[in-house]
GROMACS .gro file of C-alpha atoms in nm:
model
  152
    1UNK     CA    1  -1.421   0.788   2.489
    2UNK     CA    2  -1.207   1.088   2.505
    3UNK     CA    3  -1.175   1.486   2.462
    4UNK     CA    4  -1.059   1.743   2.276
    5UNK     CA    5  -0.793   1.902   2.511
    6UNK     CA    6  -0.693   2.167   2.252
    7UNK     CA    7  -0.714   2.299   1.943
    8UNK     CA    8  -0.397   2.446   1.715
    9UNK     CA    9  -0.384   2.656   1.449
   10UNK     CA   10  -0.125   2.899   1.276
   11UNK     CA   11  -0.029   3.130   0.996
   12UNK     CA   12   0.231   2.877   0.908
   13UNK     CA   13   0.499   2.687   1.067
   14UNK     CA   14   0.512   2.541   1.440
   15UNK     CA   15   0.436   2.633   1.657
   16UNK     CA   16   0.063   2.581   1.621
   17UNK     CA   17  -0.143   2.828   1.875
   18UNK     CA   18  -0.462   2.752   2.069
   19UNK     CA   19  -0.849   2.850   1.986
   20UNK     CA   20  -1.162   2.853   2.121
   21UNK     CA   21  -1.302   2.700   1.865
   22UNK     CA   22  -1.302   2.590   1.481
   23UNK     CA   23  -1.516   2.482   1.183
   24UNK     CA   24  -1.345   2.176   1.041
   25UNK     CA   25  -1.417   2.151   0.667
   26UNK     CA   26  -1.293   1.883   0.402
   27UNK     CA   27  -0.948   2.104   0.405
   28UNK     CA   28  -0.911   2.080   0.758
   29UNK     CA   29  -0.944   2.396   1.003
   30UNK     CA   30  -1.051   2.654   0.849
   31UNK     CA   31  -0.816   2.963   0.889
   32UNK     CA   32  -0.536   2.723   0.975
   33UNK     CA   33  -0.222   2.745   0.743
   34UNK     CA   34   0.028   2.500   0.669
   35UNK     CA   35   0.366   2.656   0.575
   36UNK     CA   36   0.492   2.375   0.337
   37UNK     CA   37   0.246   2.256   0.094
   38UNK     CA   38   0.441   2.011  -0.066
   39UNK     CA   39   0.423   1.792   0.234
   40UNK     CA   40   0.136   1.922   0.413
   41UNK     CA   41  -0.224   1.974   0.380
   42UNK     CA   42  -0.280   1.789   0.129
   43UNK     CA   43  -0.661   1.583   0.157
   44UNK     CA   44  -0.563   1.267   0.326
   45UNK     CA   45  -0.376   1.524   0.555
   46UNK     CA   46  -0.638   1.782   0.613
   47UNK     CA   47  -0.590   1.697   0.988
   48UNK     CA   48  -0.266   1.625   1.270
   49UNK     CA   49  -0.396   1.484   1.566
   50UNK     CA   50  -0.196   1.422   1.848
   51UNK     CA   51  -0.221   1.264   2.246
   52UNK     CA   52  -0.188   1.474   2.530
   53UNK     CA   53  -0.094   1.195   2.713
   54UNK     CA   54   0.174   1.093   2.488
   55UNK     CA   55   0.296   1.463   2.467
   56UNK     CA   56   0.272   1.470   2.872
   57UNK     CA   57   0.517   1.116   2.860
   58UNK     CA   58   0.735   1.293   2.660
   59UNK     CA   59   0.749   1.602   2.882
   60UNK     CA   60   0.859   1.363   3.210
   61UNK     CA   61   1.145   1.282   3.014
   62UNK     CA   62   1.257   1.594   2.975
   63UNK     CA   63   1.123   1.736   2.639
   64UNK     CA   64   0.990   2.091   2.606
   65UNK     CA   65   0.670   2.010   2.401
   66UNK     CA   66   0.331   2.108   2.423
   67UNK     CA   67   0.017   2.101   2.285
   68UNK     CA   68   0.031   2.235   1.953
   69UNK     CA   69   0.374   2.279   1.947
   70UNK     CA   70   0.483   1.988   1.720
   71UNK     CA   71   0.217   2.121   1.476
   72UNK     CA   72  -0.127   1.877   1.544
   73UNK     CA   73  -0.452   2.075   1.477
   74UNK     CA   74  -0.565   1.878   1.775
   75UNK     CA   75  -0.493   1.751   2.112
   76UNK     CA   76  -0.663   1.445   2.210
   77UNK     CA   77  -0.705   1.323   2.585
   78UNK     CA   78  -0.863   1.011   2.746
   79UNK     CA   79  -0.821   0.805   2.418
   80UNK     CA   80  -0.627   0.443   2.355
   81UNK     CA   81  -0.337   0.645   2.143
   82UNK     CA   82  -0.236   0.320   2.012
   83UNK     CA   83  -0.567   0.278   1.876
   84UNK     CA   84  -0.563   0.534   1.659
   85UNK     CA   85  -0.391   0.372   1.344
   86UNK     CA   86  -0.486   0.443   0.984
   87UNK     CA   87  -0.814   0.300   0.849
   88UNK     CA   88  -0.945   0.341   1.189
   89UNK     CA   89  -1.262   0.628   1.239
   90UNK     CA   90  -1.309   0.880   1.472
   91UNK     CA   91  -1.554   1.123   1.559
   92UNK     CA   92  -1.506   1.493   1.730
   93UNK     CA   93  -1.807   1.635   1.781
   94UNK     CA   94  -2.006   1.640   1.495
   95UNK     CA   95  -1.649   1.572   1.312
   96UNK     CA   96  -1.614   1.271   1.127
   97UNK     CA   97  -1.225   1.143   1.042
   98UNK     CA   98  -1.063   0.857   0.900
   99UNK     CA   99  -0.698   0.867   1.043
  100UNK     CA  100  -0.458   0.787   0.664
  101UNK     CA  101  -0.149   0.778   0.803
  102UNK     CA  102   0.160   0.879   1.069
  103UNK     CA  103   0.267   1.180   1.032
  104UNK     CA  104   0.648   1.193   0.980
  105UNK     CA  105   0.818   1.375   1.220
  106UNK     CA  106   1.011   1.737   1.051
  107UNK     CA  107   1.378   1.869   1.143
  108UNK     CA  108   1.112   2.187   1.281
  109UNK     CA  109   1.035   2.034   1.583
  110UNK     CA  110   1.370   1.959   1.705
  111UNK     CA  111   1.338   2.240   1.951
  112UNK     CA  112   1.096   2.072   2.167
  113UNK     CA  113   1.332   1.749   2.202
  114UNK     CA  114   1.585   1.720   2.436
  115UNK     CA  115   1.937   1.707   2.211
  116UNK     CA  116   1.713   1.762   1.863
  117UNK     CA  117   1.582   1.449   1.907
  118UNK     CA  118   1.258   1.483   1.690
  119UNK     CA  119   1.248   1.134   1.594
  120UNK     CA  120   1.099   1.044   1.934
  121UNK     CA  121   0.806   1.087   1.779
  122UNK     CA  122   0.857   0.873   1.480
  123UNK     CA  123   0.556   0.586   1.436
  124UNK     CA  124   0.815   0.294   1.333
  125UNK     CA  125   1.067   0.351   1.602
  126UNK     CA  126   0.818   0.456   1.911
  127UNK     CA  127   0.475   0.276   1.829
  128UNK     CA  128   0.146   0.453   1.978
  129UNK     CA  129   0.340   0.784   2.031
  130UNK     CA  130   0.341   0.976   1.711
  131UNK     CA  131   0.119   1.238   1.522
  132UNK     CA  132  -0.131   1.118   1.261
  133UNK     CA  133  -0.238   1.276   1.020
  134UNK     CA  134  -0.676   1.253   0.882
  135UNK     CA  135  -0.906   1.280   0.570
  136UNK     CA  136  -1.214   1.486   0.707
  137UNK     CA  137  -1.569   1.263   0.595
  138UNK     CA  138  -1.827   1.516   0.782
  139UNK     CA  139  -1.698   1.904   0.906
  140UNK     CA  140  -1.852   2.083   1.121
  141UNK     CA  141  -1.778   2.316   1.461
  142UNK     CA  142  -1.570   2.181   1.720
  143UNK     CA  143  -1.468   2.329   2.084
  144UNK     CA  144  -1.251   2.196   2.325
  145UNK     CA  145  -1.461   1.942   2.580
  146UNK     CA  146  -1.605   1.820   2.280
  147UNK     CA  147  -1.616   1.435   2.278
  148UNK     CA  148  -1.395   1.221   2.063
  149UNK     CA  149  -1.496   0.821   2.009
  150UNK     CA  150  -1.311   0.565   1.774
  151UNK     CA  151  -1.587   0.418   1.576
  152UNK     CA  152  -1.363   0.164   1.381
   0.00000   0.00000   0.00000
């Protein structure tokens, strides 16, 4: 079982700033804007989840990223990040997700990589380290502290 460390949201763009607290509908977080909506937020995207403990690896090499900054709605801790592939289920709280894919890492982020080196966080050439992205089954309020289980 694990935690949500954080949660992101913004008016658009990266990056994405902490809350208290959100309602999570079938859009994603409410109040939370995605910039490009051509390749973001569409359904099977409502979410980005990412691993604090992937984003905390990629800080001891060197990268400037933190939570939120690469654009996740929300930082997970304590979980298996490998685990979380698509088809697989989670819950946050009373949040039910069903993770639909990797999310492909954007030229936006290279700030937060040593040398522009966003593609660190690219699913097919650093497996169990990138962003992925949800479909929302049940909303609801989340905070962080909440609990987050794979229920696969």
């Amino acid at each position: 079982m694990g935690r949500i460390h954080q949660i992101n949201t913004s008016q658009g763009g990266v990056p994405k700033l902490p809350v208290d607290e959100a309602v999570v509908g079938v859009s994603g977080v409410i109040g939370d804007v995605q910039e490009d909506r051509v390749h973001h937020g569409h359904p099977e995207q409502a979410l980005c989840l990412f691993s604090l403990e992937v984003i905390e690896r990629f800080r001891t090499e060197g990268h400037p990223v933190e939570p939120g900054s690469t654009g996740e709605n929300i930082t997970v801790s304590g979980l298996d990040w490998g685990l979380v592939v698509p088809g697989a289920r989670m819950t946050m709280g009373p949040v039910e997700i069903e993770i639909t894919g990797y999310a492909t890492p954007c030229a936006k982020n290279a700030r937060w990589f040593i040398e522009g080196r966003y593609n660190r966080m690219h699913a097919s050439r650093h497996p169990g380290e990138s962003r992925v992205y949800a479909r929302v089954l049940e909303g609801g309020r989340i905070e962080p502290g909440d609990p987050v289980r794979l229920v696969h």
